[in-house]
Tab-separated table of C-alpha atoms in Angstrom:
chain	number	residue	atom	x	y	z
A	1	MET	CA	80.377	92.925	69.193
A	2	ASN	CA	81.538	93.789	72.689
A	3	MET	CA	79.717	96.963	73.680
A	4	ARG	CA	81.941	97.255	76.759
A	5	SER	CA	84.753	98.175	74.388
A	6	LEU	CA	85.341	101.919	74.184
A	7	ARG	CA	86.547	101.533	70.599
A	8	VAL	CA	83.364	99.690	69.597
A	9	ARG	CA	81.188	102.293	71.312
A	10	LEU	CA	82.935	105.184	69.598
A	11	LEU	CA	82.832	103.480	66.200
A	12	ALA	CA	79.180	102.509	66.624
A	13	GLY	CA	78.282	106.051	67.663
A	14	ALA	CA	80.243	107.571	64.783
A	15	ALA	CA	78.730	105.143	62.271
A	16	ALA	CA	75.195	105.830	63.535
A	17	PHE	CA	75.759	109.591	63.382
A	18	ILE	CA	77.233	109.355	59.872
A	19	LEU	CA	74.358	107.206	58.597
A	20	VAL	CA	71.719	109.505	60.105
A	21	ALA	CA	73.495	112.582	58.745
A	22	LEU	CA	73.782	111.074	55.257
A	23	ALA	CA	70.134	109.974	55.346
A	24	LEU	CA	69.121	113.538	56.182
A	25	ALA	CA	71.470	114.808	53.479
A	26	ALA	CA	69.909	112.415	50.957
A	27	PHE	CA	66.428	113.622	51.927
A	28	ALA	CA	67.503	117.264	51.686
A	29	LEU	CA	69.250	116.790	48.330
A	30	THR	CA	66.297	114.882	46.889
A	31	SER	CA	63.883	117.557	48.101
A	32	LEU	CA	66.113	120.271	46.667
A	33	PHE	CA	66.295	118.421	43.363
A	34	GLU	CA	62.518	117.981	43.315
A	35	ARG	CA	62.054	121.680	44.018
A	36	HIS	CA	64.502	122.604	41.272
A	37	VAL	CA	62.847	120.286	38.748
A	38	THR	CA	59.413	121.588	39.713
A	39	GLN	CA	60.552	125.173	39.188
A	40	TRP	CA	62.103	124.244	35.856
A	41	MET	CA	58.914	122.443	34.852
A	42	ASP	CA	56.786	125.427	35.881
A	43	SER	CA	59.019	127.634	33.755
A	44	GLU	CA	58.595	125.352	30.720
A	45	LEU	CA	54.837	125.132	31.212
A	46	ALA	CA	54.689	128.933	31.584
A	47	ASN	CA	56.448	129.266	28.218
A	48	HIS	CA	53.811	127.046	26.608
A	49	LEU	CA	51.141	129.085	28.358
A	50	ASP	CA	52.586	132.348	26.961
A	51	GLN	CA	52.566	130.824	23.471
A	52	LEU	CA	48.886	129.975	23.869
A	53	ILE	CA	48.093	133.521	25.043
A	54	ALA	CA	49.917	134.927	22.059
A	55	GLY	CA	47.980	132.588	19.765
A	56	ILE	CA	44.478	133.738	20.806
A	57	ASP	CA	42.844	135.591	17.863
A	58	ARG	CA	39.689	135.906	15.699
A	59	ASP	CA	39.083	133.933	12.549
A	60	ALA	CA	37.454	135.329	9.381
A	61	ALA	CA	34.000	134.717	10.849
A	62	GLY	CA	34.867	136.751	13.973
A	63	LYS	CA	35.032	133.740	16.233
A	64	ILE	CA	37.705	133.598	18.948
A	65	VAL	CA	40.143	130.808	18.098
A	66	ILE	CA	43.647	129.581	19.028
A	67	ALA	CA	45.450	130.579	15.879
A	68	ARG	CA	48.866	129.329	16.983
A	69	THR	CA	49.482	126.414	19.371
A	70	PRO	CA	52.744	125.432	21.104
A	71	ALA	CA	55.117	123.609	18.818
A	72	ASP	CA	55.905	120.706	21.176
A	73	PRO	CA	54.838	117.520	19.291
A	74	ARG	CA	53.593	115.901	22.507
A	75	PHE	CA	50.575	118.210	22.368
A	76	GLN	CA	49.562	116.416	19.156
A	77	LYS	CA	49.972	112.868	20.506
A	78	PRO	CA	46.941	111.459	22.350
A	79	LEU	CA	47.472	110.904	26.076
A	80	SER	CA	51.129	111.889	25.749
A	81	GLY	CA	51.223	113.407	29.249
A	82	LEU	CA	51.493	117.039	28.053
A	83	TYR	CA	48.205	118.950	27.660
A	84	TRP	CA	46.736	122.421	27.326
A	85	GLN	CA	43.259	123.842	27.651
A	86	VAL	CA	41.792	127.342	27.086
A	87	GLU	CA	38.399	128.383	28.461
A	88	ILE	CA	36.775	131.618	27.193
A	89	ALA	CA	34.370	133.158	29.662
A	90	PRO	CA	31.645	133.843	30.036
A	91	ALA	CA	29.930	131.049	28.105
A	92	GLY	CA	32.702	130.924	25.632
A	93	PRO	CA	34.166	127.932	23.869
A	94	VAL	CA	36.733	125.544	25.406
A	95	TYR	CA	39.792	124.705	23.346
A	96	ARG	CA	41.965	121.642	24.097
A	97	SER	CA	45.148	120.116	22.841
A	98	ARG	CA	44.852	117.014	20.645
A	99	SER	CA	46.749	115.103	23.359
A	100	LEU	CA	43.670	115.334	25.647
A	101	TRP	CA	41.752	113.351	23.054
A	102	ASP	CA	38.121	113.362	24.257
A	103	ALA	CA	38.866	114.405	27.858
A	104	THR	CA	38.607	117.816	29.457
A	105	LEU	CA	40.661	119.245	32.290
A	106	ASP	CA	38.413	119.843	35.279
A	107	LEU	CA	39.871	123.155	36.344
A	108	PRO	CA	39.056	124.287	39.894
A	109	ALA	CA	36.049	126.575	40.279
A	110	GLU	CA	37.915	129.302	42.111
A	111	ALA	CA	39.385	131.720	39.663
A	112	VAL	CA	42.926	132.887	39.798
A	113	ILE	CA	43.853	136.506	40.192
A	114	ASP	CA	44.249	138.379	36.973
A	115	ASP	CA	47.531	137.739	35.284
A	116	ASP	CA	48.723	135.715	38.275
A	117	LEU	CA	50.436	132.373	37.600
A	118	ARG	CA	49.146	129.494	39.681
A	119	SER	CA	50.304	125.859	39.878
A	120	TYR	CA	48.527	122.849	41.390
A	121	GLU	CA	47.889	119.131	40.997
A	122	LEU	CA	44.904	117.948	39.007
A	123	PRO	CA	43.490	114.572	37.871
A	124	GLY	CA	44.054	114.047	34.177
A	125	PRO	CA	43.088	111.607	31.459
A	126	ALA	CA	43.986	107.906	31.735
A	127	ALA	CA	44.177	108.156	35.547
A	128	GLN	CA	47.145	110.461	35.264
A	129	SER	CA	47.982	112.992	37.952
A	130	LEU	CA	48.849	116.285	36.308
A	131	HIS	CA	50.979	119.166	37.438
A	132	VAL	CA	49.146	122.211	36.047
A	133	VAL	CA	50.109	125.844	35.540
A	134	GLU	CA	47.194	128.245	34.998
A	135	ARG	CA	46.710	131.935	34.285
A	136	ARG	CA	43.586	134.051	33.784
A	137	ILE	CA	43.797	137.028	31.457
A	138	ALA	CA	41.428	139.669	30.172
A	139	LEU	CA	41.283	139.667	26.387
A	140	PRO	CA	41.684	143.007	24.553
A	141	ALA	CA	38.730	144.974	23.194
A	142	ARG	CA	39.178	143.521	19.759
A	143	LEU	CA	38.400	140.158	21.374
A	144	ASP	CA	35.276	141.565	23.028
A	145	GLY	CA	37.096	142.049	26.381
A	146	LYS	CA	36.267	138.528	27.496
A	147	THR	CA	38.233	136.524	30.058
A	148	ALA	CA	40.376	133.519	29.172
A	149	ARG	CA	41.626	130.779	31.544
A	150	ILE	CA	44.684	129.107	30.070
A	151	ALA	CA	46.056	125.926	31.683
A	152	VAL	CA	48.985	123.754	30.680
A	153	GLY	CA	49.589	120.440	32.470
A	154	ILE	CA	52.140	117.657	32.449
A	155	ASP	CA	52.006	114.148	33.873
A	156	ALA	CA	53.393	114.329	37.445
A	157	ALA	CA	54.776	110.808	36.982
A	158	ASP	CA	57.588	112.393	34.972
A	159	LEU	CA	58.526	114.452	38.025
A	160	ALA	CA	58.364	111.382	40.294
A	161	ALA	CA	60.480	109.396	37.821
A	162	ALA	CA	63.095	112.159	37.720
A	163	LYS	CA	63.151	112.180	41.529
A	164	ARG	CA	63.589	108.392	41.676
A	165	ASN	CA	66.325	108.459	39.066
A	166	PHE	CA	68.159	111.171	40.975
A	167	ALA	CA	67.876	109.224	44.237
A	168	SER	CA	69.082	106.034	42.535
A	169	ALA	CA	72.060	107.858	41.073
A	170	LEU	CA	72.792	109.574	44.403
A	171	LEU	CA	72.634	106.436	46.579
A	172	PRO	CA	75.920	104.784	45.450
A	173	TYR	CA	77.845	107.993	46.022
A	174	LEU	CA	76.318	108.427	49.466
A	175	ALA	CA	77.167	104.808	50.304
A	176	LEU	CA	80.759	105.364	49.188
A	177	LEU	CA	80.877	108.583	51.189
A	178	ALA	CA	79.529	106.713	54.238
A	179	LEU	CA	82.278	104.101	53.937
A	180	LEU	CA	84.933	106.792	53.601
A	181	LEU	CA	83.584	108.711	56.597
A	182	ILE	CA	83.352	105.557	58.716
A	183	ALA	CA	86.915	104.657	57.730
A	184	ALA	CA	88.022	108.172	58.624
A	185	GLY	CA	86.120	107.899	61.909
A	186	SER	CA	87.808	104.578	62.618
A	187	ALA	CA	91.207	106.139	61.986
A	188	GLN	CA	90.291	109.080	64.212
A	189	VAL	CA	89.188	106.726	67.003
A	190	ALA	CA	92.411	104.720	66.654
A	191	ILE	CA	94.480	107.905	66.854
A	192	GLY	CA	92.413	109.183	69.760
A	193	LEU	CA	92.876	105.935	71.722
A	194	ARG	CA	96.635	105.817	71.203
A	195	PRO	CA	97.304	107.540	74.535
A	196	LEU	CA	95.380	104.755	76.292
A	197	ALA	CA	97.458	102.153	74.456
A	198	ALA	CA	100.584	104.047	75.496
A	199	ILE	CA	99.382	104.003	79.107
A	200	ARG	CA	98.861	100.245	78.894
A	201	GLN	CA	102.341	99.739	77.427
A	202	ARG	CA	103.931	101.859	80.121
A	203	LEU	CA	102.009	100.040	82.845
A	204	THR	CA	103.363	96.798	81.390
A	205	ALA	CA	106.828	98.330	81.435
A	206	ILE	CA	106.322	99.368	85.065
A	207	GLY	CA	105.288	95.825	85.926
A	208	ALA	CA	108.347	94.495	84.108
A	209	GLY	CA	110.646	97.002	85.779
A	210	THR	CA	111.691	99.014	82.738
A	211	GLN	CA	110.370	102.239	84.269
A	212	THR	CA	108.835	103.437	87.496
A	213	ARG	CA	106.268	106.054	86.435
A	214	LEU	CA	104.003	106.824	83.494
A	215	GLY	CA	105.418	110.319	82.998
A	216	ASN	CA	103.703	113.515	81.888
A	217	ASP	CA	103.992	113.414	78.080
A	218	PHE	CA	100.320	112.596	77.508
A	219	PRO	CA	97.435	114.653	76.102
A	220	GLU	CA	95.683	116.971	78.512
A	221	GLU	CA	92.502	114.868	78.497
A	222	VAL	CA	94.185	111.767	79.987
A	223	MET	CA	96.654	113.545	82.267
A	224	PRO	CA	94.293	113.372	85.306
A	225	LEU	CA	94.221	109.580	84.929
A	226	VAL	CA	98.005	109.417	84.448
A	227	SER	CA	98.620	111.663	87.451
A	228	GLU	CA	96.333	109.542	89.623
A	229	ILE	CA	98.102	106.326	88.583
A	230	ASP	CA	101.513	107.852	89.299
A	231	ALA	CA	100.230	109.050	92.671
A	232	GLN	CA	99.079	105.513	93.485
A	233	LEU	CA	102.491	104.183	92.451
A	234	ASP	CA	104.139	106.720	94.758
A	235	ALA	CA	101.879	105.628	97.612
A	236	ARG	CA	102.624	101.981	96.861
A	237	GLU	CA	106.355	102.646	96.936
A	238	ARG	CA	106.049	104.403	100.288
A	239	GLN	CA	104.072	101.460	101.649
A	240	ILE	CA	106.779	99.093	100.436
A	241	GLU	CA	109.484	101.072	102.200
A	242	LYS	CA	107.418	101.219	105.393
A	243	ALA	CA	106.783	97.466	105.246
A	244	ARG	CA	110.480	96.757	104.837
A	245	ALA	CA	111.288	99.105	107.712
A	246	ARG	CA	108.701	97.415	109.957
A	247	ALA	CA	110.116	94.000	109.068
A	248	ALA	CA	113.620	95.173	109.920
A	249	ASP	CA	112.415	96.700	113.208
A	250	LEU	CA	110.612	93.491	114.124
A	251	ALA	CA	113.677	91.395	113.356
A	252	HIS	CA	115.836	93.690	115.469
A	253	GLY	CA	113.315	93.671	118.314
A	254	LEU	CA	113.111	89.859	118.433
A	255	LYS	CA	116.838	89.313	118.096
A	256	THR	CA	117.644	90.171	121.720
A	257	PRO	CA	114.987	87.899	123.349
A	258	LEU	CA	116.122	84.986	121.209
A	259	GLN	CA	119.736	85.630	122.165
A	260	VAL	CA	118.679	85.638	125.832
A	261	LEU	CA	117.006	82.252	125.357
A	262	ALA	CA	120.167	80.936	123.713
A	263	SER	CA	122.260	82.204	126.643
A	264	ASP	CA	119.858	80.646	129.169
A	265	ALA	CA	120.083	77.340	127.353
A	266	GLU	CA	123.886	77.475	127.453
A	267	ARG	CA	123.887	78.236	131.203
A	268	LEU	CA	121.493	75.390	131.919
A	269	HIS	CA	123.625	73.082	129.824
A	270	ALA	CA	126.713	74.170	131.813
A	271	LYS	CA	124.886	73.356	135.072
A	272	GLY	CA	124.214	69.861	133.835
A	273	GLU	CA	120.545	70.383	132.976
A	274	SER	CA	121.108	69.303	129.388
A	275	GLU	CA	117.584	67.997	128.788
A	276	ILE	CA	115.902	71.265	129.708
A	277	ALA	CA	118.609	73.220	127.879
A	278	GLY	CA	118.048	71.139	124.741
A	279	GLU	CA	114.295	71.688	124.866
A	280	ILE	CA	114.772	75.444	125.274
A	281	ASP	CA	117.275	75.508	122.435
A	282	ASP	CA	114.924	73.495	120.185
A	283	ILE	CA	112.067	75.879	120.987
A	284	ARG	CA	114.360	78.849	120.316
A	285	ALA	CA	115.431	77.334	116.983
A	286	ILE	CA	111.807	76.719	115.973
A	287	MET	CA	110.870	80.290	116.925
A	288	GLN	CA	113.913	81.570	115.043
A	289	ARG	CA	112.909	79.709	111.888
A	290	HIS	CA	109.267	80.785	112.080
A	291	ILE	CA	110.162	84.417	112.750
A	292	GLU	CA	112.712	84.511	109.967
A	293	ARG	CA	110.298	82.848	107.577
A	294	GLU	CA	107.424	85.205	108.345
A	295	LEU	CA	109.721	88.227	108.132
A	296	THR	CA	110.913	87.021	104.758
A	297	ARG	CA	107.329	86.517	103.571
A	298	ALA	CA	106.322	89.962	104.851
A	299	ARG	CA	109.255	91.625	103.144
A	300	SER	CA	108.702	89.729	99.900
A	301	SER	CA	104.964	90.484	99.871
A	302	ALA	CA	105.900	94.173	99.853
A	303	ALA	CA	108.373	93.631	97.060
A	304	ASN	CA	108.737	96.301	94.435
A	305	MET	CA	108.297	94.489	91.125
A	306	ASN	CA	109.944	97.311	89.192
A	307	VAL	CA	113.476	95.990	89.605
A	308	ALA	CA	115.931	94.007	87.560
A	309	THR	CA	119.092	92.570	89.075
A	310	GLU	CA	122.139	91.167	87.320
A	311	LEU	CA	122.920	87.647	88.497
A	312	LEU	CA	126.708	87.527	88.160
A	313	PRO	CA	127.540	90.258	90.747
A	314	ILE	CA	125.167	88.647	93.268
A	315	ALA	CA	126.692	85.208	92.704
A	316	GLN	CA	130.204	86.594	93.101
A	317	ARG	CA	129.261	88.323	96.349
A	318	VAL	CA	127.708	85.147	97.796
A	319	LEU	CA	130.724	83.062	96.785
A	320	ARG	CA	133.166	85.499	98.391
A	321	VAL	CA	131.354	85.055	101.703
A	322	ALA	CA	131.064	81.274	101.359
A	323	GLN	CA	134.734	80.850	100.463
A	324	ARG	CA	135.741	82.364	103.811
A	325	THR	CA	133.820	79.794	105.850
A	326	PRO	CA	135.605	76.649	107.111
A	327	ALA	CA	133.396	74.463	104.922
A	328	GLY	CA	133.878	76.695	101.898
A	329	GLU	CA	137.665	76.657	102.020
A	330	ARG	CA	137.786	73.039	100.900
A	331	ILE	CA	135.396	73.585	97.974
A	332	THR	CA	136.348	74.193	94.350
A	333	TRP	CA	133.989	76.901	93.137
A	334	THR	CA	132.871	77.376	89.517
A	335	THR	CA	130.663	80.104	88.103
A	336	ASP	CA	128.956	79.787	84.715
A	337	ILE	CA	126.810	82.948	84.473
A	338	ALA	CA	126.841	85.281	81.493
A	339	PRO	CA	127.422	88.977	82.215
A	340	GLN	CA	124.390	91.276	81.850
A	341	LEU	CA	122.038	88.342	82.508
A	342	ALA	CA	119.348	89.899	84.718
A	343	ALA	CA	116.246	88.658	86.508
A	344	ARG	CA	113.236	90.484	87.913
A	345	ILE	CA	113.969	90.166	91.629
A	346	ASP	CA	115.245	92.395	94.381
A	347	ALA	CA	118.997	92.085	94.908
A	348	ASP	CA	118.656	91.509	98.675
A	349	ASP	CA	116.087	88.741	98.196
A	350	LEU	CA	118.227	87.058	95.553
A	351	THR	CA	121.285	87.316	97.813
A	352	GLU	CA	119.384	85.746	100.700
A	353	ALA	CA	117.904	82.920	98.627
A	354	LEU	CA	121.137	82.122	96.802
A	355	GLY	CA	123.141	82.364	100.023
A	356	ASN	CA	120.877	79.798	101.637
A	357	LEU	CA	121.293	77.390	98.717
A	358	VAL	CA	125.070	77.834	98.688
A	359	GLU	CA	125.182	77.250	102.449
A	360	ASN	CA	123.236	74.011	102.048
A	361	ALA	CA	125.492	72.949	99.194
A	362	THR	CA	128.687	73.505	101.216
A	363	ARG	CA	127.383	71.196	103.937
A	364	HIS	CA	126.792	68.341	101.501
A	365	ALA	CA	129.315	68.826	98.681
A	366	ALA	CA	132.297	66.479	98.452
A	367	GLY	CA	134.573	69.105	96.969
A	368	ALA	CA	132.980	71.047	94.085
A	369	ILE	CA	130.088	73.479	93.680
A	370	THR	CA	128.974	75.150	90.443
A	371	LEU	CA	126.654	78.122	89.991
A	372	ARG	CA	125.130	78.074	86.519
A	373	ALA	CA	122.516	80.312	84.892
A	374	GLN	CA	120.782	79.959	81.533
A	375	THR	CA	117.715	81.403	79.864
A	376	GLU	CA	114.633	79.298	79.152
A	377	GLY	CA	112.409	81.608	77.122
A	378	ASP	CA	111.171	84.319	79.498
A	379	VAL	CA	112.637	82.519	82.510
A	380	ILE	CA	116.157	82.387	83.910
A	381	ALA	CA	117.198	79.118	85.564
A	382	LEU	CA	119.859	79.704	88.247
A	383	ALA	CA	121.168	76.328	89.440
A	384	VAL	CA	123.380	75.443	92.415
A	385	LEU	CA	125.063	72.082	91.692
A	386	ASP	CA	127.256	70.106	94.073
A	387	ASP	CA	128.950	66.711	93.958
A	388	GLY	CA	127.374	65.507	97.179
A	389	PRO	CA	124.986	62.586	97.701
A	390	GLY	CA	122.026	64.511	96.319
A	391	MET	CA	118.463	64.308	97.591
A	392	SER	CA	115.730	61.737	97.170
A	393	ALA	CA	112.265	62.677	95.973
A	394	GLU	CA	110.876	62.073	99.482
A	395	ASP	CA	113.495	64.304	101.091
A	396	ALA	CA	112.861	66.996	98.475
A	397	GLU	CA	109.162	66.970	99.334
A	398	ILE	CA	109.921	67.297	103.059
A	399	ALA	CA	112.407	70.110	102.468
A	400	LEU	CA	109.871	72.155	100.495
A	401	ARG	CA	107.059	71.537	102.978
A	402	ARG	CA	106.021	74.364	105.314
A	403	GLY	CA	108.287	74.105	108.371
A	404	GLY	CA	110.202	71.234	106.807
A	405	ARG	CA	113.860	70.874	107.690
A	406	LEU	CA	116.110	67.916	106.950
A	407	ASP	CA	119.081	69.277	108.895
A	408	THR	CA	118.130	69.654	112.560
A	409	SER	CA	121.590	70.490	113.749
A	410	GLY	CA	120.582	74.128	114.259
A	411	SER	CA	122.938	75.469	111.607
A	412	ALA	CA	122.108	78.820	110.037
A	413	GLY	CA	119.761	79.223	107.092
A	414	LEU	CA	116.176	79.961	106.336
A	415	GLY	CA	115.347	76.526	104.936
A	416	LEU	CA	114.369	75.666	101.389
A	417	ALA	CA	110.703	76.381	102.094
A	418	ILE	CA	111.567	80.005	102.853
A	419	VAL	CA	113.547	80.216	99.620
A	420	GLY	CA	110.400	78.924	97.939
A	421	ASP	CA	108.439	81.765	99.553
A	422	ILE	CA	110.898	84.295	98.148
A	423	MET	CA	110.587	82.766	94.688
A	424	GLU	CA	106.803	82.771	94.894
A	425	ALA	CA	106.796	86.461	95.834
A	426	TRP	CA	108.696	87.219	92.608
A	427	ASP	CA	106.593	84.938	90.377
A	428	GLY	CA	109.425	82.425	90.331
A	429	ALA	CA	109.801	78.811	91.441
A	430	LEU	CA	112.164	76.592	93.426
A	431	ASN	CA	112.867	73.147	91.957
A	432	ILE	CA	114.924	70.311	93.413
A	433	GLU	CA	116.202	68.021	90.674
A	434	THR	CA	116.446	64.469	92.004
A	435	SER	CA	117.147	62.596	88.771
A	436	ALA	CA	120.730	63.829	88.245
A	437	PRO	CA	123.616	62.690	90.499
A	438	GLY	CA	124.659	65.112	93.213
A	439	GLY	CA	122.741	68.102	94.465
A	440	ASN	CA	120.911	70.220	91.904
A	441	ILE	CA	118.637	72.989	93.171
A	442	VAL	CA	117.269	75.454	90.611
A	443	LEU	CA	115.803	78.925	91.071
A	444	ARG	CA	113.539	79.832	88.160
A	445	LEU	CA	112.960	83.575	87.908
A	446	PRO	CA	111.261	85.841	85.352
A	447	ALA	CA	113.876	87.311	83.065
A	448	ALA	CA	114.264	91.063	82.953
A	449	ILE	CA	113.315	92.638	79.631
A	450	LYS	CA	116.194	93.110	77.252
A	451	HIS	CA	117.971	96.452	77.232
A	452	LYS	CA	116.223	97.501	80.439
A	453	PRO	CA	118.096	99.443	83.110
A	454	VAL	CA	119.220	96.998	85.794
A	455	ARG	CA	120.295	97.301	89.356
A	456	ARG	CA	124.003	96.612	89.467
A	457	GLN	CA	125.721	95.266	92.547
A	458	ARG	CA	129.303	96.003	93.407
């Protein structure tokens, strides 16, 4: 049992409360039953006592006797558990029920108030504990005005047995009630935690790009949490926009110095200082690649994951640009991408990565390039295939290495390693297939959830 679970804590607390409450209820019901039975028993014993009082009389010799005894047959059976005893005072005779056999009830010395009914516990015959009801009365003048103490007792074990039987009969019902209450408590906890499950589902949807905020259709108790999460999402979105703006400003600020270096290299080359010009141009190219790579990484690290972009419009846009280049005019282009197929990636990042792959393909293709996309479970594989010489496993490793570059001619492009950075930022991967003939570079991206709103490109 994981006590860190809120559900487990609530259920454990509810179950403990229910069990304690039912235990107290069982104690209260048993005590109430015992009190009721005791009152009923006192009433029955009082009836027997009244019968004994009514039966006190004189016989023919003038002696005080019990002319009529209670009719209950247990008074006639020895040690039956039901007894009576009458004491005539002062110095009068003591009369007992046959059930006492040769024993006598040892009534307490303190006398009861006249005509007042008193009940108490008293040791009885055969080690029995008796529940006794007693009354003291003054006999009428015809009975010499003497005092009589009349006591009727019953074995208290009968009361204890009735209490045990009641508790035994009550226990199964209380157990069933406990199960029902715990089940009801479990249902109540499940219903009460539904808003938290809804928050989790919506956070998953936000991560997948199906929505951007949790919303405000939650119970009042969880709205502070929801509002705080939405506020954090707002702050995160502002940070993303600021990061993108800073990256763009940095790129713009470095563009002019790099152009100056390129111009200086050209002037030196025109003056015949080709060696120095080449070194400057190589340094400029290295700086260009590093700057562009770090800007791409910075922009991708601030990527908003709540996007979904259709692949076909992006591919068509990239191909339109590539077809206008001198190298692209000689290429036969083929697109095999289903409409509505969407991946979880920013459209600009996908355009940049795919444009780089298409640019590389145009430099090596013999005459045909194909863009193909297919789903592989929760992943979309977007492949750029060309009919060029392909790439060996060693070259593929160099191309994907940090700073690696197979083509040192200074042509445009971020390099495959930068494309790999973009893929990594979007939980994707860049693979270079070396087993098939020709070039085959695959972008593997997380697929956007079905029926989600996507970002369309025109």
